[in-house]
Each structure stands twice: as C-alpha cells, then as structure tokens.
Amino acid sequence: MVALVDCESFYASCERIFDPTLYGRPVVVLSNNDGCVVAMSREAKALRVEMGAPWFKIKEWAASAGVVARSSNYELYGSLSARGMNPRMLQ
C-alpha cells in the first residue's frame, strides 16, 4: 500500500502537540538562531505573515497581532515525522 500524506503547517502543528495553548492561535516557527519565519499555522497565514520574513523586522507587529513565535526544533519534527511514516501507525 502507498499513501501520500500532506501535513499542513507541519512544524507549527508539532509545536501545538506539546503546547495545547497554541491551538487556534497564530503560530510561527523561526529558523536557526531565530532569524526568519520558516513555518506558519493557518492563523498566521491569514494574518499574511510572509514566509522568510526576518523576525527582527516583524517582531513588534507580530506581538501586537497575537502571533506566537517558537524556535525551530528539528529533532522533534524529525521524530514526529518518522512516527507518522511508520506503517504500523497506519493500521
């Protein structure tokens, strides 16, 4: 069996798994050293946060708009992705 799974806003969704207070809130995930936006939740996209936006340029606006920023955690995202790709998880 072959399955194609597209996890919308995957990094932001991973952050929500470990912090349920983020559900329904605009969330952005920042690159290494919190340089720029690399992922956004649906709510952040609705606010027209731009992919790749330098965080230092939008930080004040984002705070006033209620955007929550998280530093990237690639080990977490890789672990959750591997769990999702495990065929035993699909049964």
PDB file of C-alpha atoms in Angstrom:
ATOM      1  CA  MET A   1       0.000   0.000   0.000  1.00  0.00           C
ATOM      2  CA  VAL A   2       1.193   3.512  -0.803  1.00  0.00           C
ATOM      3  CA  ALA A   3      -0.112   6.609   0.946  1.00  0.00           C
ATOM      4  CA  LEU A   4       0.569  10.271   0.363  1.00  0.00           C
ATOM      5  CA  VAL A   5       0.221  12.350   3.492  1.00  0.00           C
ATOM      6  CA  ASP A   6       0.458  16.140   3.440  1.00  0.00           C
ATOM      7  CA  CYS A   7       0.691  17.573   6.930  1.00  0.00           C
ATOM      8  CA  GLU A   8      -0.438  21.172   6.719  1.00  0.00           C
ATOM      9  CA  SER A   9       1.793  23.591   8.597  1.00  0.00           C
ATOM     10  CA  PHE A  10       3.725  20.640   9.980  1.00  0.00           C
ATOM     11  CA  TYR A  11       6.246  22.468  12.169  1.00  0.00           C
ATOM     12  CA  ALA A  12       3.560  24.669  13.733  1.00  0.00           C
ATOM     13  CA  SER A  13       1.367  21.597  14.246  1.00  0.00           C
ATOM     14  CA  CYS A  14       4.234  19.805  16.006  1.00  0.00           C
ATOM     15  CA  GLU A  15       4.631  22.753  18.366  1.00  0.00           C
ATOM     16  CA  ARG A  16       0.912  22.574  19.186  1.00  0.00           C
ATOM     17  CA  ILE A  17       1.177  18.917  20.153  1.00  0.00           C
ATOM     18  CA  PHE A  18       3.461  19.846  23.036  1.00  0.00           C
ATOM     19  CA  ASP A  19       1.752  23.142  23.904  1.00  0.00           C
ATOM     20  CA  PRO A  20      -2.039  22.839  23.508  1.00  0.00           C
ATOM     21  CA  THR A  21      -2.472  26.518  24.466  1.00  0.00           C
ATOM     22  CA  LEU A  22      -1.319  27.284  20.916  1.00  0.00           C
ATOM     23  CA  TYR A  23      -4.435  25.763  19.298  1.00  0.00           C
ATOM     24  CA  GLY A  24      -6.405  28.446  17.454  1.00  0.00           C
ATOM     25  CA  ARG A  25      -3.624  30.997  17.834  1.00  0.00           C
ATOM     26  CA  PRO A  26      -1.329  32.270  15.069  1.00  0.00           C
ATOM     27  CA  VAL A  27       1.988  30.428  15.401  1.00  0.00           C
ATOM     28  CA  VAL A  28       5.234  30.925  13.507  1.00  0.00           C
ATOM     29  CA  VAL A  29       8.329  28.758  13.691  1.00  0.00           C
ATOM     30  CA  LEU A  30      11.642  30.532  13.274  1.00  0.00           C
ATOM     31  CA  SER A  31      14.833  29.387  11.573  1.00  0.00           C
ATOM     32  CA  ASN A  32      18.085  28.587  13.350  1.00  0.00           C
ATOM     33  CA  ASN A  33      19.041  31.411  15.704  1.00  0.00           C
ATOM     34  CA  ASP A  34      15.502  32.793  15.281  1.00  0.00           C
ATOM     35  CA  GLY A  35      16.487  34.595  12.090  1.00  0.00           C
ATOM     36  CA  CYS A  36      13.361  34.338   9.960  1.00  0.00           C
ATOM     37  CA  VAL A  37       9.956  32.699   9.627  1.00  0.00           C
ATOM     38  CA  VAL A  38      10.190  29.171   8.194  1.00  0.00           C
ATOM     39  CA  ALA A  39       6.704  27.840   9.007  1.00  0.00           C
ATOM     40  CA  MET A  40       3.293  29.207   9.913  1.00  0.00           C
ATOM     41  CA  SER A  41      -0.027  27.989  11.199  1.00  0.00           C
ATOM     42  CA  ARG A  42      -3.184  28.637   9.196  1.00  0.00           C
ATOM     43  CA  GLU A  43      -3.998  31.537  11.540  1.00  0.00           C
ATOM     44  CA  ALA A  44      -0.602  33.169  10.909  1.00  0.00           C
ATOM     45  CA  LYS A  45      -1.074  32.741   7.167  1.00  0.00           C
ATOM     46  CA  ALA A  46      -4.438  34.505   7.468  1.00  0.00           C
ATOM     47  CA  LEU A  47      -2.599  37.465   9.029  1.00  0.00           C
ATOM     48  CA  ARG A  48      -0.394  37.472   5.919  1.00  0.00           C
ATOM     49  CA  VAL A  49       2.851  36.732   7.701  1.00  0.00           C
ATOM     50  CA  GLU A  50       5.393  36.269   4.927  1.00  0.00           C
ATOM     51  CA  MET A  51       7.495  33.136   4.592  1.00  0.00           C
ATOM     52  CA  GLY A  52      11.123  34.047   5.152  1.00  0.00           C
ATOM     53  CA  ALA A  53      10.284  37.325   6.878  1.00  0.00           C
ATOM     54  CA  PRO A  54      13.178  38.440   9.093  1.00  0.00           C
ATOM     55  CA  TRP A  55      11.921  38.071  12.656  1.00  0.00           C
ATOM     56  CA  PHE A  56      13.598  41.242  13.918  1.00  0.00           C
ATOM     57  CA  LYS A  57      11.618  43.267  11.358  1.00  0.00           C
ATOM     58  CA  ILE A  58       8.167  41.892  12.257  1.00  0.00           C
ATOM     59  CA  LYS A  59       8.606  41.023  15.936  1.00  0.00           C
ATOM     60  CA  GLU A  60       6.783  44.071  17.339  1.00  0.00           C
ATOM     61  CA  TRP A  61       3.939  43.868  14.817  1.00  0.00           C
ATOM     62  CA  ALA A  62       3.605  40.126  15.447  1.00  0.00           C
ATOM     63  CA  ALA A  63       3.363  40.617  19.205  1.00  0.00           C
ATOM     64  CA  SER A  64       0.619  43.208  18.773  1.00  0.00           C
ATOM     65  CA  ALA A  65      -1.251  40.831  16.424  1.00  0.00           C
ATOM     66  CA  GLY A  66      -1.033  37.968  18.939  1.00  0.00           C
ATOM     67  CA  VAL A  67       1.421  35.887  16.917  1.00  0.00           C
ATOM     68  CA  VAL A  68       3.332  33.336  18.978  1.00  0.00           C
ATOM     69  CA  ALA A  69       6.863  32.529  17.821  1.00  0.00           C
ATOM     70  CA  ARG A  70       8.698  29.302  18.551  1.00  0.00           C
ATOM     71  CA  SER A  71      12.328  28.447  17.872  1.00  0.00           C
ATOM     72  CA  SER A  72      12.700  25.556  15.459  1.00  0.00           C
ATOM     73  CA  ASN A  73      13.226  22.088  16.910  1.00  0.00           C
ATOM     74  CA  TYR A  74      14.249  19.883  14.011  1.00  0.00           C
ATOM     75  CA  GLU A  75      14.831  16.806  16.173  1.00  0.00           C
ATOM     76  CA  LEU A  76      11.216  16.990  17.333  1.00  0.00           C
ATOM     77  CA  TYR A  77       9.889  17.437  13.795  1.00  0.00           C
ATOM     78  CA  GLY A  78      12.015  14.545  12.520  1.00  0.00           C
ATOM     79  CA  SER A  79      10.851  12.284  15.331  1.00  0.00           C
ATOM     80  CA  LEU A  80       7.172  13.073  14.761  1.00  0.00           C
ATOM     81  CA  SER A  81       7.592  12.664  11.008  1.00  0.00           C
ATOM     82  CA  ALA A  82       9.219   9.248  11.482  1.00  0.00           C
ATOM     83  CA  ARG A  83       6.383   8.175  13.764  1.00  0.00           C
ATOM     84  CA  GLY A  84       3.858   9.259  11.146  1.00  0.00           C
ATOM     85  CA  MET A  85       5.667   7.305   8.442  1.00  0.00           C
ATOM     86  CA  ASN A  86       5.702   4.080  10.467  1.00  0.00           C
ATOM     87  CA  PRO A  87       3.383   1.643   8.633  1.00  0.00           C
ATOM     88  CA  ARG A  88       2.301   0.123  11.949  1.00  0.00           C
ATOM     89  CA  MET A  89       0.861   3.500  12.919  1.00  0.00           C
ATOM     90  CA  LEU A  90      -1.468   3.367   9.890  1.00  0.00           C
ATOM     91  CA  GLN A  91      -3.129   0.080  10.827  1.00  0.00           C
TER      92      GLN A  91
END
